[in-house]
mmCIF file of C-alpha atoms in Angstrom:
data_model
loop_
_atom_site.group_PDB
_atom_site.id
_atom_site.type_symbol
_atom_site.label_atom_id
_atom_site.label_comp_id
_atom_site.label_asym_id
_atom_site.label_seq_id
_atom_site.Cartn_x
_atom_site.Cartn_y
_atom_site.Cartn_z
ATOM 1 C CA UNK J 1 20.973 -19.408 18.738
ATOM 2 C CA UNK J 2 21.586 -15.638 17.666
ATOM 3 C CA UNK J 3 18.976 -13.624 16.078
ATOM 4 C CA UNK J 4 19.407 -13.228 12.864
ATOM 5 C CA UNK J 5 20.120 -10.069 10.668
ATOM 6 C CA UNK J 6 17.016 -9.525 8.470
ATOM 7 C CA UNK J 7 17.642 -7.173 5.346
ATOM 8 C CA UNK J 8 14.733 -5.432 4.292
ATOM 9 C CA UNK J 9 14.606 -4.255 0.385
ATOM 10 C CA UNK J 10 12.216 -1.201 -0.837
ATOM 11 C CA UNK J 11 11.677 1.612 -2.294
ATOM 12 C CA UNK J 12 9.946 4.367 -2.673
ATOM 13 C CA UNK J 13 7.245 4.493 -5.574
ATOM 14 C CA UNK J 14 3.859 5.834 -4.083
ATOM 15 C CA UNK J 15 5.284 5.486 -0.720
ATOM 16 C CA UNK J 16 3.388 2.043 -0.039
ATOM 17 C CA UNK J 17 6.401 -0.396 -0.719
ATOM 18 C CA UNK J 18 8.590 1.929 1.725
ATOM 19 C CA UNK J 19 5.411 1.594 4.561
ATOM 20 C CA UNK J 20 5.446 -2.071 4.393
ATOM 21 C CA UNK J 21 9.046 -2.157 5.083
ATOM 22 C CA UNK J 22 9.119 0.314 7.751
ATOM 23 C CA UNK J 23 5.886 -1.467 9.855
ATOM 24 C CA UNK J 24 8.034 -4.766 9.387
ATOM 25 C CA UNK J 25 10.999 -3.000 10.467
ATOM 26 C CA UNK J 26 9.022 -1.389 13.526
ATOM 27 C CA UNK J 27 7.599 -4.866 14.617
ATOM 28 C CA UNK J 28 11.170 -6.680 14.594
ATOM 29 C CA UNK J 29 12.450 -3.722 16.745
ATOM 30 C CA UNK J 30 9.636 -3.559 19.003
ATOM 31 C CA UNK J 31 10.114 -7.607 19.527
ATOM 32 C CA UNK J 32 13.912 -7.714 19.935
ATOM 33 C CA UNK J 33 13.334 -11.041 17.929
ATOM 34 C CA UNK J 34 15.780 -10.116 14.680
ATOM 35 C CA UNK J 35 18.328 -7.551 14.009
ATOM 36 C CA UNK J 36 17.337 -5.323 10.906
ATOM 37 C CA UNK J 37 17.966 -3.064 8.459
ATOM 38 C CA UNK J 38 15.788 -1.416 5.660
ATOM 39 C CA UNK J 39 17.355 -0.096 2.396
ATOM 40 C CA UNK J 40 16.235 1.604 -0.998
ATOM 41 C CA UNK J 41 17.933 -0.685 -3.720
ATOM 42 C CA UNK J 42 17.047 1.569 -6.299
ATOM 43 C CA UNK J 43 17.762 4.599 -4.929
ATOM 44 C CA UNK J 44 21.194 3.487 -3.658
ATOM 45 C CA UNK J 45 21.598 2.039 -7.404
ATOM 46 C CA UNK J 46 21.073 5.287 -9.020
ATOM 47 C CA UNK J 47 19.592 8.303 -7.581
ATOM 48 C CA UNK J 48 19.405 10.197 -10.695
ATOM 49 C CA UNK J 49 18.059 7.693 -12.661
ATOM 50 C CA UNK J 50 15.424 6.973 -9.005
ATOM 51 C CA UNK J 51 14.781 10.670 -9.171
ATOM 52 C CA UNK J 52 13.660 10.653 -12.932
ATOM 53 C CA UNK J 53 11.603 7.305 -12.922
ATOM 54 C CA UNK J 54 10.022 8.486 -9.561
ATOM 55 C CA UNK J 55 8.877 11.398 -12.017
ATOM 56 C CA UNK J 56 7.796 9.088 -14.443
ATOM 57 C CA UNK J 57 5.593 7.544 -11.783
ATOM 58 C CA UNK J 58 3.933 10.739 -10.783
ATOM 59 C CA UNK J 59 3.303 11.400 -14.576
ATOM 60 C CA UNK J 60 1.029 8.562 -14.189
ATOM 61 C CA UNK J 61 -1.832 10.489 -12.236
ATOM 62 C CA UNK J 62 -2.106 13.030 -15.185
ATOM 63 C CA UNK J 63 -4.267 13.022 -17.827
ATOM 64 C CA UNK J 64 -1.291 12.551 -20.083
ATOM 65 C CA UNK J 65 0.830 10.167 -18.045
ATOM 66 C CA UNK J 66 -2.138 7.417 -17.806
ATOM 67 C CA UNK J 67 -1.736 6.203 -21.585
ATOM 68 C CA UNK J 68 1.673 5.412 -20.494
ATOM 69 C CA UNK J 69 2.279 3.825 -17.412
ATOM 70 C CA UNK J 70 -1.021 1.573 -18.901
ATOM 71 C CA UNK J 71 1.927 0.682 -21.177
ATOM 72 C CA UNK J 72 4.626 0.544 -19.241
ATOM 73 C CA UNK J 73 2.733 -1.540 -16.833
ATOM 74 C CA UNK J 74 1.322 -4.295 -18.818
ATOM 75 C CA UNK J 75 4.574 -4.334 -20.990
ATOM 76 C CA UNK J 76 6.654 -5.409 -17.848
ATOM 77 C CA UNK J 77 4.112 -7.942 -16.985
ATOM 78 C CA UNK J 78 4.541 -9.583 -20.190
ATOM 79 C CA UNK J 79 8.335 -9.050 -20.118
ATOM 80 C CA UNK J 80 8.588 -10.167 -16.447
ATOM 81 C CA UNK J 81 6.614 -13.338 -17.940
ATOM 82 C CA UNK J 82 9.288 -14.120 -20.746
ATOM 83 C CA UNK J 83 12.340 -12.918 -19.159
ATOM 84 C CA UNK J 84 12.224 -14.138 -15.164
ATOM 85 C CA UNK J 85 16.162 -12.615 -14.161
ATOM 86 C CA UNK J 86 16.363 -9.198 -14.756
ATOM 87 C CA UNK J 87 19.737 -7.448 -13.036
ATOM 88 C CA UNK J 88 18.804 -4.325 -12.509
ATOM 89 C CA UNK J 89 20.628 -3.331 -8.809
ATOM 90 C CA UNK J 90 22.621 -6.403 -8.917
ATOM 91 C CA UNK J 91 26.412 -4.699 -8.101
ATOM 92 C CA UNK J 92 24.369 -2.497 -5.562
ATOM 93 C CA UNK J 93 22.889 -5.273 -4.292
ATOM 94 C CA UNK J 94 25.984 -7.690 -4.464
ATOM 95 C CA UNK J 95 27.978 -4.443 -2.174
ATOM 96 C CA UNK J 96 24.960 -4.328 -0.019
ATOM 97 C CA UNK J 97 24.989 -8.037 0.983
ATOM 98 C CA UNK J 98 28.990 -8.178 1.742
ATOM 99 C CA UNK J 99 28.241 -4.941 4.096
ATOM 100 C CA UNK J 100 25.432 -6.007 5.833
ATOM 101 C CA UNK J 101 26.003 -9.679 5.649
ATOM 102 C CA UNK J 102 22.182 -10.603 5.838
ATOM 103 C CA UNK J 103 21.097 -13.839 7.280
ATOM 104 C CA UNK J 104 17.598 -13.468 5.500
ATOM 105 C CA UNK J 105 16.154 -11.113 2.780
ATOM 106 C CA UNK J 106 12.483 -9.246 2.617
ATOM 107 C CA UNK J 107 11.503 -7.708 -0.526
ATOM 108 C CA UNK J 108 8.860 -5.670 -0.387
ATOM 109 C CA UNK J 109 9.304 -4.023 -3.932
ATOM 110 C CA UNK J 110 9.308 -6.361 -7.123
ATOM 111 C CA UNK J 111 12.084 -6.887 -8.160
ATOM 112 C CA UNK J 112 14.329 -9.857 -9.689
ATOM 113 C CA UNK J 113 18.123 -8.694 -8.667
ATOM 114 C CA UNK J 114 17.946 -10.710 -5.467
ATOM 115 C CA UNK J 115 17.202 -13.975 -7.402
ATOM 116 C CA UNK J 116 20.187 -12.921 -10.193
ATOM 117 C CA UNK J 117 22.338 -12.449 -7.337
ATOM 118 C CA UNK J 118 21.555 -15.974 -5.627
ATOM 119 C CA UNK J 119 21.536 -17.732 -8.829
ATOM 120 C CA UNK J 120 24.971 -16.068 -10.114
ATOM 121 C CA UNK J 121 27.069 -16.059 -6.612
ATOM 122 C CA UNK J 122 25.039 -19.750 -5.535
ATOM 123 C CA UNK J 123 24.645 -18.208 -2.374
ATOM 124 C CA UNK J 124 21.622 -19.741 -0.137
ATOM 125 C CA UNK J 125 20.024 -16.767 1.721
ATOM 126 C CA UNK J 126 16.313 -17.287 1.932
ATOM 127 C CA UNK J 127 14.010 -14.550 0.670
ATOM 128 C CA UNK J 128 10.934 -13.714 1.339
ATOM 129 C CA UNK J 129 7.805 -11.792 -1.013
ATOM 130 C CA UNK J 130 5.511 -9.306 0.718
ATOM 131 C CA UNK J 131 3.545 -8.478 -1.974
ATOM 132 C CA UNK J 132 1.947 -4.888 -1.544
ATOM 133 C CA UNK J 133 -1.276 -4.863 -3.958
ATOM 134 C CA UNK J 134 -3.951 -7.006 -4.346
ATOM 135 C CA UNK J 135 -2.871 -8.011 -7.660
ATOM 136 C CA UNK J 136 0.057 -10.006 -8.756
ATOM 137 C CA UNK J 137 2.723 -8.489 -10.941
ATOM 138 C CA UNK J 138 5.178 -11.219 -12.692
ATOM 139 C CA UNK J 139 8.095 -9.776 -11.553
ATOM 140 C CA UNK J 140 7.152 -11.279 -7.851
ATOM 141 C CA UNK J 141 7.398 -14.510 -9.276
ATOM 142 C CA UNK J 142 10.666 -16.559 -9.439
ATOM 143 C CA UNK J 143 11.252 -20.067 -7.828
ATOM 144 C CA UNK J 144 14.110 -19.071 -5.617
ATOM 145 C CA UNK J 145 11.742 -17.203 -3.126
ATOM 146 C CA UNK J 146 11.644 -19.616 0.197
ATOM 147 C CA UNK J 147 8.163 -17.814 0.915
ATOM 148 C CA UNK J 148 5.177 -15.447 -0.407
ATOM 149 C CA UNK J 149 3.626 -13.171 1.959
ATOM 150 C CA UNK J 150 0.046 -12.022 0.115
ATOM 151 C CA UNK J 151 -3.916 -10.046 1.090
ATOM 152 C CA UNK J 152 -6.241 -12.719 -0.425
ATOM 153 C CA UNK J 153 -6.574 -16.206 -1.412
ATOM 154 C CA UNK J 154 -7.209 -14.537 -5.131
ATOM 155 C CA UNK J 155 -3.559 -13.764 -4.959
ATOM 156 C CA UNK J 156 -2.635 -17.091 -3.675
ATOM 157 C CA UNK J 157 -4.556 -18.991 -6.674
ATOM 158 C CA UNK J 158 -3.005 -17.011 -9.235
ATOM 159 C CA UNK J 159 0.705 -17.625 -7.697
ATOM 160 C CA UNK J 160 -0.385 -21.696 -7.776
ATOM 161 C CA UNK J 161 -0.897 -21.094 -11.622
ATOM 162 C CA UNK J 162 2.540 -19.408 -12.547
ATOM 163 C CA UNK J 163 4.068 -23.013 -10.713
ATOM 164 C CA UNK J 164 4.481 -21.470 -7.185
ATOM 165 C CA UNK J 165 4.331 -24.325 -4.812
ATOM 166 C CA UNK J 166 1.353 -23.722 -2.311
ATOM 167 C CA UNK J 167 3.379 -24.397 0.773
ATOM 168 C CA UNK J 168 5.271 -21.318 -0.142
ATOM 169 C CA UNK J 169 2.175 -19.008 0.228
ATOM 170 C CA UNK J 170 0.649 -17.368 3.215
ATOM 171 C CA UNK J 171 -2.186 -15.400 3.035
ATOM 172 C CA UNK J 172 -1.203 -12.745 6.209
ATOM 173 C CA UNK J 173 -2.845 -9.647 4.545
ATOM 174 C CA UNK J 174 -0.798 -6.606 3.758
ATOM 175 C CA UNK J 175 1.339 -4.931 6.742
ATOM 176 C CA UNK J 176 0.174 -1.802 8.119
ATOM 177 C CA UNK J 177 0.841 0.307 11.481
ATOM 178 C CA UNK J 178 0.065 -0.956 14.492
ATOM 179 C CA UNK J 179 -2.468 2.102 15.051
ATOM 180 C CA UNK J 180 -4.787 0.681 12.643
ATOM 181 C CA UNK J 181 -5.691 -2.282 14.709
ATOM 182 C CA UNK J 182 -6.362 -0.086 18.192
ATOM 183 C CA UNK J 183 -9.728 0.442 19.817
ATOM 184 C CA UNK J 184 -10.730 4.197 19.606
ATOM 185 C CA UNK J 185 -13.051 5.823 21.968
ATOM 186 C CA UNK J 186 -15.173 7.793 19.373
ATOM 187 C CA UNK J 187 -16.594 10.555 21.343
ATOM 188 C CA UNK J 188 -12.969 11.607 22.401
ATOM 189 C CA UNK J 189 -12.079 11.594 18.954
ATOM 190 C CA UNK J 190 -15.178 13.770 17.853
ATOM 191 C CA UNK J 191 -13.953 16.349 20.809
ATOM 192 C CA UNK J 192 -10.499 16.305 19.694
ATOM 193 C CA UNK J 193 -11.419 17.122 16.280
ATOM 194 C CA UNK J 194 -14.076 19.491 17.129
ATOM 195 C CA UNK J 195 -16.706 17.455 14.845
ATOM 196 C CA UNK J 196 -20.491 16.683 15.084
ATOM 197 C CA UNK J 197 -20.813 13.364 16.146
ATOM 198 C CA UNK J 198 -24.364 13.410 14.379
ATOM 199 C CA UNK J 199 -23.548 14.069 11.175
ATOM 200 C CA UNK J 200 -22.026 11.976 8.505
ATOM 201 C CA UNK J 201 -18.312 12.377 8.475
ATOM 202 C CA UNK J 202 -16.431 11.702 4.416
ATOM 203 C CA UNK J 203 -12.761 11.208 4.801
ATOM 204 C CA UNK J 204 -10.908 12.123 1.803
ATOM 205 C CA UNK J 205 -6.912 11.324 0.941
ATOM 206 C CA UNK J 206 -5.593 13.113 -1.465
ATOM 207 C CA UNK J 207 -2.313 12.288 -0.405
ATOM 208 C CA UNK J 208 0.983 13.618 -2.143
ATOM 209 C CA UNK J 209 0.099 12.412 -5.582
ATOM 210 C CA UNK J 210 -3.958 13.740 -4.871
ATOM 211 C CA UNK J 211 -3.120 17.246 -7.427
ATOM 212 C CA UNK J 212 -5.977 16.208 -9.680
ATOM 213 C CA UNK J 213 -8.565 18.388 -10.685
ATOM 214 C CA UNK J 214 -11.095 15.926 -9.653
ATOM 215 C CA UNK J 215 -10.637 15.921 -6.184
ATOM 216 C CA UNK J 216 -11.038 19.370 -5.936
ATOM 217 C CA UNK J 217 -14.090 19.183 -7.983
ATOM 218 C CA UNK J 218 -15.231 15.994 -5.244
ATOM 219 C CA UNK J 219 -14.308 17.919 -1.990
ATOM 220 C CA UNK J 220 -16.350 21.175 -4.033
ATOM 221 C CA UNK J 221 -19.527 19.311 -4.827
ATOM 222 C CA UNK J 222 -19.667 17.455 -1.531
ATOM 223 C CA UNK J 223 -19.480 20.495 0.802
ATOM 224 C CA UNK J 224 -23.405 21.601 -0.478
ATOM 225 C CA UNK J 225 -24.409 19.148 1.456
ATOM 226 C CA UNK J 226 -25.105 20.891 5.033
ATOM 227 C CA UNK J 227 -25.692 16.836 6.550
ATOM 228 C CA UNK J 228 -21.710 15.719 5.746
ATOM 229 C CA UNK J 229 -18.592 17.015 7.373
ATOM 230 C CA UNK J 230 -15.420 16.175 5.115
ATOM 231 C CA UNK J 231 -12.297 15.617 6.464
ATOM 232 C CA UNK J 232 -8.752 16.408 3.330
ATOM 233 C CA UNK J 233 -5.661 14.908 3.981
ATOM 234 C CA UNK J 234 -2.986 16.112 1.865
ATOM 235 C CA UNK J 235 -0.350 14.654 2.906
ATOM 236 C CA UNK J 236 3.063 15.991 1.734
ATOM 237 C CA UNK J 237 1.174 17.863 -0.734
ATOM 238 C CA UNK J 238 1.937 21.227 0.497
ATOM 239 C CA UNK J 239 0.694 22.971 -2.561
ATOM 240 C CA UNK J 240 -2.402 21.222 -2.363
ATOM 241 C CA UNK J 241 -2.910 21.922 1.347
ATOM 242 C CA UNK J 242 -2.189 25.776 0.684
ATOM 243 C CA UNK J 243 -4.918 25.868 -1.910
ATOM 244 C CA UNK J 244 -7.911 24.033 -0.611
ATOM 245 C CA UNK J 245 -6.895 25.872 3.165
ATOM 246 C CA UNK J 246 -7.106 28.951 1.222
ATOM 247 C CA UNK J 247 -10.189 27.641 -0.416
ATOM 248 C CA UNK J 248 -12.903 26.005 2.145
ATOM 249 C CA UNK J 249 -11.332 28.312 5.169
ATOM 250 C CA UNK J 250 -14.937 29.310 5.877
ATOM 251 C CA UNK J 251 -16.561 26.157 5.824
ATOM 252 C CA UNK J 252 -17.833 24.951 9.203
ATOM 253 C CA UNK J 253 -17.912 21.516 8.347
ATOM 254 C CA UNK J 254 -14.618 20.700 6.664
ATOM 255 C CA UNK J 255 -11.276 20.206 7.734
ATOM 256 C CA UNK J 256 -7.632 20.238 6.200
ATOM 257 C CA UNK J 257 -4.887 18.535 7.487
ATOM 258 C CA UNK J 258 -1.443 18.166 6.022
ATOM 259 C CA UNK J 259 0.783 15.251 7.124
ATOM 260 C CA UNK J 260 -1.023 12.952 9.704
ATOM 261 C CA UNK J 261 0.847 10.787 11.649
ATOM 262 C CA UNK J 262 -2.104 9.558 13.799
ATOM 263 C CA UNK J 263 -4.542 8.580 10.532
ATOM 264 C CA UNK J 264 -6.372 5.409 12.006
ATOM 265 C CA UNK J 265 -7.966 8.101 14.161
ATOM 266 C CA UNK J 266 -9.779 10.055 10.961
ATOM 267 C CA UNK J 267 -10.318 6.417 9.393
ATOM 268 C CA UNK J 268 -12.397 5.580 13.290
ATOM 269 C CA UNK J 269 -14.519 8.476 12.441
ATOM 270 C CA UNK J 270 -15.258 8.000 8.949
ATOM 271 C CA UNK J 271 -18.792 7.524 7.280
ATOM 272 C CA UNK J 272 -16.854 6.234 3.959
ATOM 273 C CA UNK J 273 -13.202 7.136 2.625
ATOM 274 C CA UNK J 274 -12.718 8.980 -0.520
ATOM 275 C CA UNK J 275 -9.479 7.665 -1.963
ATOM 276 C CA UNK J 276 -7.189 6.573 -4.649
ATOM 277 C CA UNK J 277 -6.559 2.627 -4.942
ATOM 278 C CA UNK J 278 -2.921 1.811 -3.514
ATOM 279 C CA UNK J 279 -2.976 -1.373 -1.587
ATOM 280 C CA UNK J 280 -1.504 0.258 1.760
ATOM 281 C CA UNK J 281 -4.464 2.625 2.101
ATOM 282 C CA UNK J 282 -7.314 -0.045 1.178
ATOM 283 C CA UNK J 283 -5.348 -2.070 3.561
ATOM 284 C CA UNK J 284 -6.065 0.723 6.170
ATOM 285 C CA UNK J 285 -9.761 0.865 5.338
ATOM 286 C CA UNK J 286 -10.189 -2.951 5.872
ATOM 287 C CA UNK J 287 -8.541 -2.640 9.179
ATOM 288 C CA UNK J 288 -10.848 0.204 10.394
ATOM 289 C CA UNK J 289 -14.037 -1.487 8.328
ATOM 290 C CA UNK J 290 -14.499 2.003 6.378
ATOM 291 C CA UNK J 291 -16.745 1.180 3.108
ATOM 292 C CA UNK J 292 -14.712 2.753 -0.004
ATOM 293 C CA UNK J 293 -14.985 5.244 -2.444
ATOM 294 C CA UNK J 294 -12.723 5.138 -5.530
ATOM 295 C CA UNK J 295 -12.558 7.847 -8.314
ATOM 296 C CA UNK J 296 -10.783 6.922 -11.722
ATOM 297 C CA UNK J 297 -8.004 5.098 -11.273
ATOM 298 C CA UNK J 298 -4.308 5.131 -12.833
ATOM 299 C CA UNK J 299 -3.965 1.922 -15.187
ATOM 300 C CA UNK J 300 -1.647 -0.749 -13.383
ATOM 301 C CA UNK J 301 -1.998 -1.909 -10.403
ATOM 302 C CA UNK J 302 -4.349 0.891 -8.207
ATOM 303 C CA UNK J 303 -6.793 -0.232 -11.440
ATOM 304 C CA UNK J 304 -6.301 -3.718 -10.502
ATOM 305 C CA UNK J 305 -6.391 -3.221 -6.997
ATOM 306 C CA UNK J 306 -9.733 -0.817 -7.785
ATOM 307 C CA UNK J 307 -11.306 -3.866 -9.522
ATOM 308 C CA UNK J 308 -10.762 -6.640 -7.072
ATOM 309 C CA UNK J 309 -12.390 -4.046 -4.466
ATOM 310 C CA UNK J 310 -15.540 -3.123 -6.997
ATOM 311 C CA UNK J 311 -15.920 -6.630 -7.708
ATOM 312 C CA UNK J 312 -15.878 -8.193 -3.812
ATOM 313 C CA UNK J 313 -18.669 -5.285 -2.933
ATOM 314 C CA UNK J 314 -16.394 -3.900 -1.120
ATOM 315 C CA UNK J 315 -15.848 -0.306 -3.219
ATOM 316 C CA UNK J 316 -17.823 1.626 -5.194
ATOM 317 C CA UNK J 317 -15.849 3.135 -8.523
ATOM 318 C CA UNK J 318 -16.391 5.808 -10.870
ATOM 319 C CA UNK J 319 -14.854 6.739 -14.284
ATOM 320 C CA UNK J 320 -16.824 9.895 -13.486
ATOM 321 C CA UNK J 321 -16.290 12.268 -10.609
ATOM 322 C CA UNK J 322 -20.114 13.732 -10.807
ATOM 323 C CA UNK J 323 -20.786 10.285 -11.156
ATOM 324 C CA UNK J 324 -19.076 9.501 -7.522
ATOM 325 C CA UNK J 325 -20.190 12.286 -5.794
ATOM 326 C CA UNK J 326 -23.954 11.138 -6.121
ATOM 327 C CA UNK J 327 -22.764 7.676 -5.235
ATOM 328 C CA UNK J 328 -21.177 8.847 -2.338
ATOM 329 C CA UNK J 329 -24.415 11.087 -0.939
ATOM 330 C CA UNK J 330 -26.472 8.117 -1.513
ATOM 331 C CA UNK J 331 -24.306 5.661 0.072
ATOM 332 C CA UNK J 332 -23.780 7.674 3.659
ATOM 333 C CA UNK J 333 -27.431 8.090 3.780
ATOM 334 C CA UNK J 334 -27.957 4.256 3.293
ATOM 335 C CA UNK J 335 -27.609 2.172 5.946
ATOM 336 C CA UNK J 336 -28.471 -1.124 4.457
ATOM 337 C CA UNK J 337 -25.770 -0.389 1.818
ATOM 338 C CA UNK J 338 -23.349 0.730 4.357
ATOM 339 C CA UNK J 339 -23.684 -2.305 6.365
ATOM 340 C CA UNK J 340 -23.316 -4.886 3.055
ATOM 341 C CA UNK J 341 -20.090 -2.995 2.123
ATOM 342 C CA UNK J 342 -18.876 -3.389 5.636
ATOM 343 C CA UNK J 343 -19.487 -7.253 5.970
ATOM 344 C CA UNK J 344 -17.621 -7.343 2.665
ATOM 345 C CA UNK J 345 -14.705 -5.521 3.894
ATOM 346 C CA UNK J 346 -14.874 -7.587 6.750
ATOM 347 C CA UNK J 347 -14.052 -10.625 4.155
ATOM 348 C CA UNK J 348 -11.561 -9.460 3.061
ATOM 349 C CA UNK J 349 -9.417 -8.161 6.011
ATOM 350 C CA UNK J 350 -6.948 -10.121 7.370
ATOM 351 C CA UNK J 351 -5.807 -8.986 11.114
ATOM 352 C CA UNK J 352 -1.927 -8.618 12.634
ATOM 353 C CA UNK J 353 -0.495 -8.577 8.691
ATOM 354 C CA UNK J 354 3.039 -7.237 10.112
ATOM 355 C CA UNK J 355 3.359 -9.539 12.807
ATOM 356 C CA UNK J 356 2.112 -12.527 10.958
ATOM 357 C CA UNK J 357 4.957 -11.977 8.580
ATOM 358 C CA UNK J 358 7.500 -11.409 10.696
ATOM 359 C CA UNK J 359 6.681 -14.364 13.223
ATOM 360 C CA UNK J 360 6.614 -16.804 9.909
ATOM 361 C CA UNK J 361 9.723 -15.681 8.488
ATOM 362 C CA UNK J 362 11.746 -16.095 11.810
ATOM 363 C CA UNK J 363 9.902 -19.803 11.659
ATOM 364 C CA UNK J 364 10.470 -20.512 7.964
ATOM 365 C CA UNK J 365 14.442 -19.455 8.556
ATOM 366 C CA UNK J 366 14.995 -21.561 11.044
ATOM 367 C CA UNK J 367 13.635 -24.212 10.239
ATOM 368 C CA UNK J 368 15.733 -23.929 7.003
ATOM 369 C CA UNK J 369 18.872 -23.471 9.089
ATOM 370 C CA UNK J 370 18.046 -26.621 10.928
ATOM 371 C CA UNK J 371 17.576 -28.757 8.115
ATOM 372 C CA UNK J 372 20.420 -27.225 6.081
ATOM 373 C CA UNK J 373 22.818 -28.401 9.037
ATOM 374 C CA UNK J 374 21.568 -31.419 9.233
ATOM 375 C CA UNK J 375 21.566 -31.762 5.707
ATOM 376 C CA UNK J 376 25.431 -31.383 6.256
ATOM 377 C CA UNK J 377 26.655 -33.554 8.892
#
């Protein structure tokens, strides 16, 4: 039988959807087992219109933007609710299929124009849910999906009450790189980074979207404290790497780094991570058993995802940024704490996400592709 031609669907809001896709993409590559292809239906649908909403989305992490994308946010879950085909992308979509000629279909973005276009051309190509947070937006949901792909058996239960048929859920966990799941040699680590193995080391991702005054304030308040050694990743935040360079360059104990393409290694060394909720990087911290920190969260779904940490034990989350910092001193000086946050991260991980996926989609396809021939003869 020939492999199959997997198309991958994404894009690129906070980055997360378009890391899923690409660690699915890299497994199928690296195991010769489909042929496959990743594209940005939005982007491809209209890049102006991409560029401005992607601004919209940044908006959110402002003081300003929060009110609405709360709005936005909840508004689409109650209009994904009431209205389950939405067409957005569908010519794209339709032009995308004829040139690629897909024998299966990952979404890892929400997004109802591969249902329109199944339902309107009754065209049978299965397709398959990675959902990226660990909370469920509506527009996931639609009964043509052959298969959901979700972190927790939270996400499962809800899917079971909007009429999802259990048999069409796996709980795999969310992809991630293959990096994350490696056994580090600390000390090396400590050497290559040239940091104190005996002193309590607070990671801290800012990331592109990290601008906020607060963590600024966080990285500020924490570097007092002559016990911790902090570790900033910007990310593709140039700006912000310029400024808190510029800022801490004579501080012993702390560390800037850009863009890091080798980031399970800072998560190995980490007392605690300092982050913002998106459901690739608490993915990360689950793989690498790092207990969380969370400052305020945008409304939507890092909020969700911020709750469903907070309320497993697995996070601790602040409204306040003083608030955090004292949290976050008391927590790296308290083992017994560390250790319950860790066997609750430990609960919630679930190892190989990426290959778990793509090893049950090959399955699920052809099985389909069995029992639709033999459905035919």
């Amino acid at each position: 039988m020939m492999k199959p031609k997997v198309l991958i669907l994404t894009t690129n809001y906070g980055n997360g959807h378009l890391q899923v896709a690409r660690a699915l993409e890299e497994q199928m590559k690296a195991e010769k087992n489909a042929d496959v292809v990743v594209r940005d239906l939005y982007q491809e649908t209209n890049p102006r219109l991409h560029e401005w909403t992607q601004k919209l989305y940044l908006r959110s992490y402002t003081k300003s933007g929060r009110q609405l994308y709360r709005l936005f946010y909840y508004s689409s879950q109650q209009f994904s609710k009431r209205q389950k085909i939405f067409s957005y992308g569908y010519s794209k979509l339709s032009k995308i299929i004829a040139e690629e000629k897909p024998d299966a279909i990952i979404n890892t973005f929400p997004t109802s124009a591969v249902p329109h276009y199944l339902m309107k051309t009754n065209t049978d190509i299965p397709t398959y849910n990675v959902i990226t947070d660990y909370c469920l937006h509506y527009s996931w949901v639609h009964p043509t999906i052959a298969k959901y792909y979700v972190a927790t058996q939270q996400l499962k239960s809800r899917l079971i009450a909007n009429g999802i048929d259990p048999n069409k859920i796996a709980i795999t966990g969310i992809p991630i790189q293959n990096q994350f799941e490696k056994t580090y040699y600390r000390q090396t680590l400590f050497n290559k980074y040239q940091l104190k193995p005996h002193l309590k080391t607070i990671l801290i991702v800012a990331g592109a979207y990290g601008v906020s005054k607060e963590m600024k304030d966080i990285c500020e308040s924490l570097k007092r404290d002559d016990r911790l050694q902090i570790l900033i990743v910007c990310g593709k935040n140039k700006q912000l790497y310029e400024q808190l360079l510029m800022k801490f360059q004579h501080e012993k104990h702390i560390r800037i780094f850009g863009y890091v393409t080798e980031m399970a290694e800072l998560f190995e060394l980490a007392t605690c991570i300092v982050t913002k909720p998106g459901g690739i990087i608490l993915s990360e911290a689950t793989a690498k058993n790092v207990p969380i920190v969370l400052p305020r969260a945008t409304p939507g779904q890092e909020k969700e995802n911020a709750l469903f940490f907070q309320s497993q034990g697995a996070a601790i989350l602040h409204e306040k940024w003083e608030r955090l910092v004292e949290e976050t001193r008391q927590l790296i000086n308290d083992e017994a704490k560390l250790k319950q946050m860790k066997a609750s991260i430990a609960n919630i991980y679930v190892p190989h996400a990426t290959k778990s996926i793509i090893d049950d989609v090959l399955k699920t396809y052809y099985l389909e592709t069995v029992q639709s021939k033999r459905a035919k003869v």
